[in-house]
Amino acid sequence: MKYFITLFFLLLSGGITYSTQLKQSDFAQNNEYSLLWKISGNGLQQDSYLLGTMHSVGQTFLDSIPGFGKIFSTVKQIAIEYDAFTQDSINRTRKTSLKKYVYMPQNVTYESLFCHKDFCFVDSFLRRGNPQYFIYKPMFWSSFFSSMLIYQKIRGREIDMDRFILLMGYQNNKKIYFMETLEEVDERTAYLDSLGYSTISIQSQAAILKRILQYPDSITSSINLTMKFYKEQSASALQAIDSVNKKESVNLFAFSSIKKDEIARIKEYQQCYIETIGVIRNDKWLKRLLPMINKESSLIAVGVMHLIGSDGLIAKLRKLGYIVEPIR
């Protein structure tokens, strides 16, 4: 569900083509933007570093980030968002119990949510993957297929950057820290999932699912453009995309089934999601990284969108008097 909100609004707007949406004025006028940043000043006895990662990018990309190898070898402490390997182990060993809200209401069927032609299309697609697909709400499958599209480039080929950094930290006897506990991750995910399912009606969920199945290329192209900007190490372009996501008015009338009262609820959900997944976490992480960088030289590797913008860690550290500058 983590990435679903972005894809959801892309779909509602008919699949934003960022290359036509973004204007030159959306990009920063200076070239200070990077993926790797040095933190110094404000009484620090040693430098520390921020690295903006992308969870759908594989480990080999780290070789493309100037200075990363040298910095990794010199720092004493490593921090990533959460204990990914323990989470993976828990997921493999425990039987995952799905929440009740992911199941279809007894009085609603997929056939009742679509016209005959659309039902035949959706049914033929989903039935190939799971003959019992109809016991789950459309949003369950929207989230599933969106996740597949996001991670398809590295699935089964290499591990993502964050896990690799954690693995290398263990192998090189670095002190390991996590910006949040697994309990916090689970609680946040459950909260946002339940809020999403309750906010978006079953009819709108069906319309979104049909759009995903009909036009997967529109999602893939948006993902690819974001990946392109990231691999170009252009955080300014990523910030521009984020700005478009937050500021552009979404064409919520793309689906006639979405009523005005639901549109208002969806907008509130969007704001709640942005606040929860970004601003609130950044504030918590800032409190946890300050003792780290004041104790030892540290590398804090978190999703790049947590670094940039007025609510990002870079701006917050600068407001506290630290010098945060890019490494090129």
Short mmCIF file of N, CA and C in Angstrom, two decimals, residues 50-163:
data_model
loop_
_atom_site.label_atom_id
_atom_site.label_comp_id
_atom_site.label_asym_id
_atom_site.label_seq_id
_atom_site.Cartn_x
_atom_site.Cartn_y
_atom_site.Cartn_z
N LEU A 50 23.95 11.90 4.71
CA LEU A 50 22.61 11.47 4.32
C LEU A 50 22.68 10.89 2.91
N LEU A 51 22.03 9.75 2.70
CA LEU A 51 21.93 9.17 1.36
C LEU A 51 20.46 8.97 1.03
N GLY A 52 20.04 9.52 -0.10
CA GLY A 52 18.68 9.32 -0.57
C GLY A 52 18.60 8.06 -1.41
N THR A 53 17.85 7.08 -0.96
CA THR A 53 17.73 5.82 -1.69
C THR A 53 16.40 5.77 -2.43
N MET A 54 16.24 4.76 -3.25
CA MET A 54 14.95 4.46 -3.86
C MET A 54 14.75 2.95 -3.71
N HIS A 55 13.66 2.58 -3.05
CA HIS A 55 13.47 1.19 -2.64
C HIS A 55 13.32 0.23 -3.81
N SER A 56 13.01 0.74 -4.97
CA SER A 56 12.85 -0.13 -6.15
C SER A 56 14.10 -0.13 -7.04
N VAL A 57 15.20 0.43 -6.54
CA VAL A 57 16.46 0.44 -7.28
C VAL A 57 17.42 -0.55 -6.64
N GLY A 58 18.11 -1.31 -7.47
CA GLY A 58 18.97 -2.37 -6.97
C GLY A 58 20.32 -1.90 -6.45
N GLN A 59 21.02 -2.82 -5.80
CA GLN A 59 22.28 -2.53 -5.11
C GLN A 59 23.38 -2.02 -6.03
N THR A 60 23.39 -2.46 -7.29
CA THR A 60 24.49 -2.09 -8.19
C THR A 60 24.54 -0.59 -8.45
N PHE A 61 23.41 0.10 -8.27
CA PHE A 61 23.41 1.54 -8.53
C PHE A 61 24.28 2.30 -7.54
N LEU A 62 24.53 1.73 -6.38
CA LEU A 62 25.37 2.40 -5.39
C LEU A 62 26.76 2.71 -5.95
N ASP A 63 27.23 1.89 -6.88
CA ASP A 63 28.53 2.14 -7.50
C ASP A 63 28.54 3.42 -8.33
N SER A 64 27.34 3.93 -8.68
CA SER A 64 27.24 5.12 -9.51
C SER A 64 27.19 6.41 -8.70
N ILE A 65 27.14 6.30 -7.38
CA ILE A 65 27.00 7.49 -6.53
C ILE A 65 28.39 7.95 -6.10
N PRO A 66 28.84 9.10 -6.58
CA PRO A 66 30.19 9.57 -6.27
C PRO A 66 30.43 9.68 -4.77
N GLY A 67 31.52 9.08 -4.31
CA GLY A 67 31.92 9.19 -2.92
C GLY A 67 31.31 8.18 -1.99
N PHE A 68 30.35 7.40 -2.47
CA PHE A 68 29.66 6.50 -1.55
C PHE A 68 30.60 5.47 -0.93
N GLY A 69 31.41 4.81 -1.77
CA GLY A 69 32.29 3.76 -1.27
C GLY A 69 33.24 4.27 -0.20
N LYS A 70 33.87 5.41 -0.43
CA LYS A 70 34.81 5.98 0.53
C LYS A 70 34.10 6.35 1.82
N ILE A 71 32.95 6.97 1.70
CA ILE A 71 32.19 7.38 2.89
C ILE A 71 31.75 6.17 3.70
N PHE A 72 31.26 5.13 3.01
CA PHE A 72 30.81 3.94 3.72
C PHE A 72 31.96 3.33 4.52
N SER A 73 33.15 3.34 3.96
CA SER A 73 34.28 2.72 4.65
C SER A 73 34.73 3.52 5.87
N THR A 74 34.45 4.82 5.90
CA THR A 74 34.95 5.65 6.99
C THR A 74 33.96 5.83 8.14
N VAL A 75 32.64 5.75 7.87
CA VAL A 75 31.67 5.99 8.93
C VAL A 75 31.67 4.83 9.92
N LYS A 76 31.27 5.13 11.16
CA LYS A 76 31.22 4.12 12.22
C LYS A 76 29.82 3.53 12.38
N GLN A 77 28.81 4.29 11.92
CA GLN A 77 27.43 3.87 12.15
C GLN A 77 26.63 3.92 10.86
N ILE A 78 25.69 2.99 10.73
CA ILE A 78 24.80 2.92 9.57
C ILE A 78 23.36 2.92 10.08
N ALA A 79 22.51 3.68 9.40
CA ALA A 79 21.08 3.66 9.73
C ALA A 79 20.27 3.57 8.46
N ILE A 80 19.25 2.71 8.47
CA ILE A 80 18.27 2.69 7.38
C ILE A 80 16.89 2.82 8.02
N GLU A 81 15.86 2.78 7.19
CA GLU A 81 14.52 3.09 7.70
C GLU A 81 14.04 2.10 8.75
N TYR A 82 14.18 0.78 8.47
CA TYR A 82 13.74 -0.23 9.44
C TYR A 82 14.50 -1.52 9.19
N ASP A 83 14.34 -2.46 10.10
CA ASP A 83 15.07 -3.73 10.03
C ASP A 83 14.44 -4.63 8.97
N ALA A 84 14.87 -4.44 7.73
CA ALA A 84 14.23 -5.10 6.60
C ALA A 84 14.41 -6.62 6.63
N PHE A 85 15.58 -7.10 7.04
CA PHE A 85 15.82 -8.55 7.04
C PHE A 85 14.98 -9.27 8.09
N THR A 86 14.85 -8.66 9.26
CA THR A 86 13.98 -9.25 10.29
C THR A 86 12.53 -9.25 9.82
N GLN A 87 12.11 -8.16 9.18
CA GLN A 87 10.75 -8.10 8.64
C GLN A 87 10.53 -9.19 7.60
N ASP A 88 11.52 -9.41 6.73
CA ASP A 88 11.41 -10.47 5.72
C ASP A 88 11.28 -11.83 6.39
N SER A 89 12.06 -12.06 7.45
CA SER A 89 12.03 -13.34 8.15
C SER A 89 10.68 -13.56 8.82
N ILE A 90 10.15 -12.51 9.42
CA ILE A 90 8.83 -12.60 10.07
C ILE A 90 7.76 -12.93 9.04
N ASN A 91 7.82 -12.27 7.90
CA ASN A 91 6.82 -12.50 6.86
C ASN A 91 6.88 -13.92 6.32
N ARG A 92 8.07 -14.52 6.29
CA ARG A 92 8.21 -15.89 5.78
C ARG A 92 7.71 -16.93 6.77
N THR A 93 7.88 -16.66 8.06
CA THR A 93 7.58 -17.68 9.06
C THR A 93 6.17 -17.60 9.63
N ARG A 94 5.57 -16.44 9.60
CA ARG A 94 4.23 -16.32 10.18
C ARG A 94 3.17 -16.40 9.09
N LYS A 95 2.02 -16.89 9.46
CA LYS A 95 0.89 -16.90 8.55
C LYS A 95 0.26 -15.52 8.56
N THR A 96 0.33 -14.85 7.45
CA THR A 96 -0.20 -13.50 7.38
C THR A 96 -1.73 -13.54 7.37
N SER A 97 -2.31 -12.91 8.36
CA SER A 97 -3.77 -12.86 8.44
C SER A 97 -4.24 -11.53 7.86
N LEU A 98 -5.01 -11.60 6.80
CA LEU A 98 -5.50 -10.38 6.18
C LEU A 98 -6.60 -9.77 7.02
N LYS A 99 -6.65 -8.46 7.01
CA LYS A 99 -7.69 -7.76 7.77
C LYS A 99 -9.05 -7.95 7.10
N LYS A 100 -10.08 -7.84 7.89
CA LYS A 100 -11.43 -8.06 7.38
C LYS A 100 -11.79 -7.09 6.26
N TYR A 101 -11.23 -5.89 6.33
CA TYR A 101 -11.65 -4.88 5.35
C TYR A 101 -11.18 -5.18 3.93
N VAL A 102 -10.29 -6.15 3.73
CA VAL A 102 -9.85 -6.46 2.37
C VAL A 102 -10.81 -7.42 1.67
N TYR A 103 -11.73 -8.01 2.43
CA TYR A 103 -12.64 -8.99 1.84
C TYR A 103 -13.90 -8.31 1.31
N MET A 104 -14.43 -8.87 0.23
CA MET A 104 -15.64 -8.33 -0.39
C MET A 104 -16.84 -8.49 0.55
N PRO A 105 -17.72 -7.49 0.58
CA PRO A 105 -18.98 -7.65 1.33
C PRO A 105 -19.80 -8.80 0.73
N GLN A 106 -20.54 -9.47 1.55
CA GLN A 106 -21.30 -10.64 1.09
C GLN A 106 -22.34 -10.30 0.04
N ASN A 107 -22.86 -9.09 0.07
CA ASN A 107 -23.94 -8.72 -0.85
C ASN A 107 -23.42 -8.03 -2.13
N VAL A 108 -22.09 -8.05 -2.34
CA VAL A 108 -21.50 -7.39 -3.51
C VAL A 108 -20.66 -8.40 -4.28
N THR A 109 -20.81 -8.40 -5.60
CA THR A 109 -20.00 -9.26 -6.46
C THR A 109 -19.27 -8.40 -7.49
N TYR A 110 -18.24 -8.95 -8.06
CA TYR A 110 -17.51 -8.23 -9.12
C TYR A 110 -18.43 -7.98 -10.31
N GLU A 111 -19.28 -8.94 -10.59
CA GLU A 111 -20.18 -8.79 -11.74
C GLU A 111 -21.11 -7.60 -11.56
N SER A 112 -21.49 -7.32 -10.30
CA SER A 112 -22.39 -6.19 -10.05
C SER A 112 -21.69 -4.84 -10.13
N LEU A 113 -20.34 -4.84 -10.13
CA LEU A 113 -19.59 -3.59 -10.13
C LEU A 113 -19.24 -3.10 -11.54
N PHE A 114 -19.42 -3.97 -12.55
CA PHE A 114 -19.03 -3.63 -13.91
C PHE A 114 -20.17 -3.92 -14.89
N CYS A 115 -20.11 -3.25 -16.02
CA CYS A 115 -20.97 -3.68 -17.12
C CYS A 115 -20.47 -5.04 -17.60
N HIS A 116 -21.25 -5.72 -18.42
CA HIS A 116 -20.91 -7.09 -18.81
C HIS A 116 -19.55 -7.16 -19.51
N LYS A 117 -19.29 -6.22 -20.41
CA LYS A 117 -18.03 -6.23 -21.16
C LYS A 117 -16.83 -6.04 -20.23
N ASP A 118 -16.94 -5.06 -19.32
CA ASP A 118 -15.83 -4.79 -18.41
C ASP A 118 -15.64 -5.94 -17.43
N PHE A 119 -16.74 -6.53 -16.99
CA PHE A 119 -16.61 -7.66 -16.08
C PHE A 119 -15.86 -8.81 -16.75
N CYS A 120 -16.21 -9.11 -17.98
CA CYS A 120 -15.54 -10.20 -18.70
C CYS A 120 -14.04 -9.94 -18.80
N PHE A 121 -13.68 -8.68 -19.04
CA PHE A 121 -12.26 -8.32 -19.13
C PHE A 121 -11.56 -8.51 -17.79
N VAL A 122 -12.12 -7.94 -16.72
CA VAL A 122 -11.50 -8.02 -15.41
C VAL A 122 -11.46 -9.47 -14.92
N ASP A 123 -12.55 -10.18 -15.12
CA ASP A 123 -12.64 -11.57 -14.68
C ASP A 123 -11.60 -12.44 -15.38
N SER A 124 -11.47 -12.28 -16.68
CA SER A 124 -10.52 -13.11 -17.43
C SER A 124 -9.08 -12.83 -17.00
N PHE A 125 -8.80 -11.58 -16.65
CA PHE A 125 -7.44 -11.22 -16.23
C PHE A 125 -7.14 -11.77 -14.84
N LEU A 126 -8.02 -11.52 -13.88
CA LEU A 126 -7.76 -11.90 -12.50
C LEU A 126 -7.85 -13.41 -12.29
N ARG A 127 -8.76 -14.03 -13.00
CA ARG A 127 -8.97 -15.47 -12.81
C ARG A 127 -7.73 -16.27 -13.19
N ARG A 128 -6.95 -15.77 -14.16
CA ARG A 128 -5.74 -16.48 -14.55
C ARG A 128 -4.73 -16.55 -13.40
N GLY A 129 -4.70 -15.51 -12.59
CA GLY A 129 -3.75 -15.48 -11.49
C GLY A 129 -4.28 -16.11 -10.22
N ASN A 130 -5.58 -15.96 -9.98
CA ASN A 130 -6.18 -16.51 -8.76
C ASN A 130 -7.65 -16.76 -9.01
N PRO A 131 -8.05 -18.03 -9.15
CA PRO A 131 -9.47 -18.33 -9.42
C PRO A 131 -10.41 -17.87 -8.32
N GLN A 132 -9.86 -17.62 -7.14
CA GLN A 132 -10.68 -17.14 -6.02
C GLN A 132 -10.52 -15.63 -5.80
N TYR A 133 -10.15 -14.91 -6.86
CA TYR A 133 -9.88 -13.48 -6.72
C TYR A 133 -11.06 -12.71 -6.16
N PHE A 134 -12.27 -13.18 -6.40
CA PHE A 134 -13.47 -12.42 -6.09
C PHE A 134 -13.75 -12.31 -4.59
N ILE A 135 -12.98 -12.98 -3.75
CA ILE A 135 -13.21 -12.84 -2.31
C ILE A 135 -12.56 -11.57 -1.77
N TYR A 136 -11.69 -10.92 -2.58
CA TYR A 136 -11.01 -9.71 -2.14
C TYR A 136 -11.55 -8.49 -2.88
N LYS A 137 -11.53 -7.36 -2.19
CA LYS A 137 -11.98 -6.11 -2.79
C LYS A 137 -11.04 -5.68 -3.93
N PRO A 138 -11.54 -4.87 -4.84
CA PRO A 138 -10.69 -4.42 -5.95
C PRO A 138 -9.42 -3.72 -5.52
N MET A 139 -9.46 -2.95 -4.42
CA MET A 139 -8.26 -2.24 -3.98
C MET A 139 -7.13 -3.21 -3.62
N PHE A 140 -7.47 -4.39 -3.12
CA PHE A 140 -6.46 -5.40 -2.81
C PHE A 140 -5.65 -5.73 -4.06
N TRP A 141 -6.35 -5.92 -5.17
CA TRP A 141 -5.67 -6.28 -6.42
C TRP A 141 -4.99 -5.07 -7.05
N SER A 142 -5.55 -3.89 -6.88
CA SER A 142 -4.89 -2.69 -7.39
C SER A 142 -3.53 -2.51 -6.72
N SER A 143 -3.51 -2.69 -5.41
CA SER A 143 -2.26 -2.57 -4.67
C SER A 143 -1.27 -3.65 -5.08
N PHE A 144 -1.77 -4.86 -5.27
CA PHE A 144 -0.93 -5.99 -5.65
C PHE A 144 -0.26 -5.75 -7.00
N PHE A 145 -1.05 -5.38 -8.01
CA PHE A 145 -0.50 -5.19 -9.34
C PHE A 145 0.38 -3.95 -9.42
N SER A 146 0.03 -2.90 -8.68
CA SER A 146 0.87 -1.70 -8.66
C SER A 146 2.25 -2.03 -8.09
N SER A 147 2.27 -2.81 -7.01
CA SER A 147 3.53 -3.22 -6.42
C SER A 147 4.36 -4.04 -7.39
N MET A 148 3.72 -4.92 -8.14
CA MET A 148 4.43 -5.72 -9.13
C MET A 148 5.10 -4.83 -10.17
N LEU A 149 4.38 -3.80 -10.62
CA LEU A 149 4.92 -2.91 -11.64
C LEU A 149 6.11 -2.11 -11.10
N ILE A 150 6.03 -1.72 -9.82
CA ILE A 150 7.09 -0.92 -9.23
C ILE A 150 8.38 -1.71 -9.08
N TYR A 151 8.26 -2.96 -8.62
CA TYR A 151 9.46 -3.73 -8.28
C TYR A 151 9.88 -4.72 -9.36
N GLN A 152 9.24 -4.69 -10.52
CA GLN A 152 9.51 -5.72 -11.52
C GLN A 152 10.96 -5.69 -12.04
N LYS A 153 11.62 -4.52 -11.99
CA LYS A 153 12.96 -4.42 -12.56
C LYS A 153 14.03 -5.10 -11.71
N ILE A 154 13.80 -5.24 -10.40
CA ILE A 154 14.83 -5.86 -9.56
C ILE A 154 14.37 -7.17 -8.95
N ARG A 155 13.09 -7.49 -9.07
CA ARG A 155 12.59 -8.72 -8.43
C ARG A 155 13.33 -9.94 -8.96
N GLY A 156 13.95 -10.69 -8.05
CA GLY A 156 14.63 -11.92 -8.43
C GLY A 156 16.02 -11.72 -9.02
N ARG A 157 16.43 -10.44 -9.20
CA ARG A 157 17.73 -10.17 -9.83
C ARG A 157 18.76 -9.69 -8.81
N GLU A 158 18.38 -8.75 -7.98
CA GLU A 158 19.28 -8.21 -6.98
C GLU A 158 18.46 -7.64 -5.84
N ILE A 159 19.10 -7.43 -4.70
CA ILE A 159 18.37 -6.84 -3.58
C ILE A 159 18.39 -5.32 -3.72
N ASP A 160 17.47 -4.67 -3.04
CA ASP A 160 17.39 -3.22 -3.15
C ASP A 160 18.53 -2.55 -2.38
N MET A 161 18.71 -1.27 -2.64
CA MET A 161 19.81 -0.51 -2.06
C MET A 161 19.82 -0.56 -0.54
N ASP A 162 18.65 -0.38 0.06
CA ASP A 162 18.57 -0.29 1.52
C ASP A 162 19.01 -1.59 2.18
N ARG A 163 18.52 -2.71 1.69
CA ARG A 163 18.91 -4.00 2.26
C ARG A 163 20.40 -4.27 2.06
#
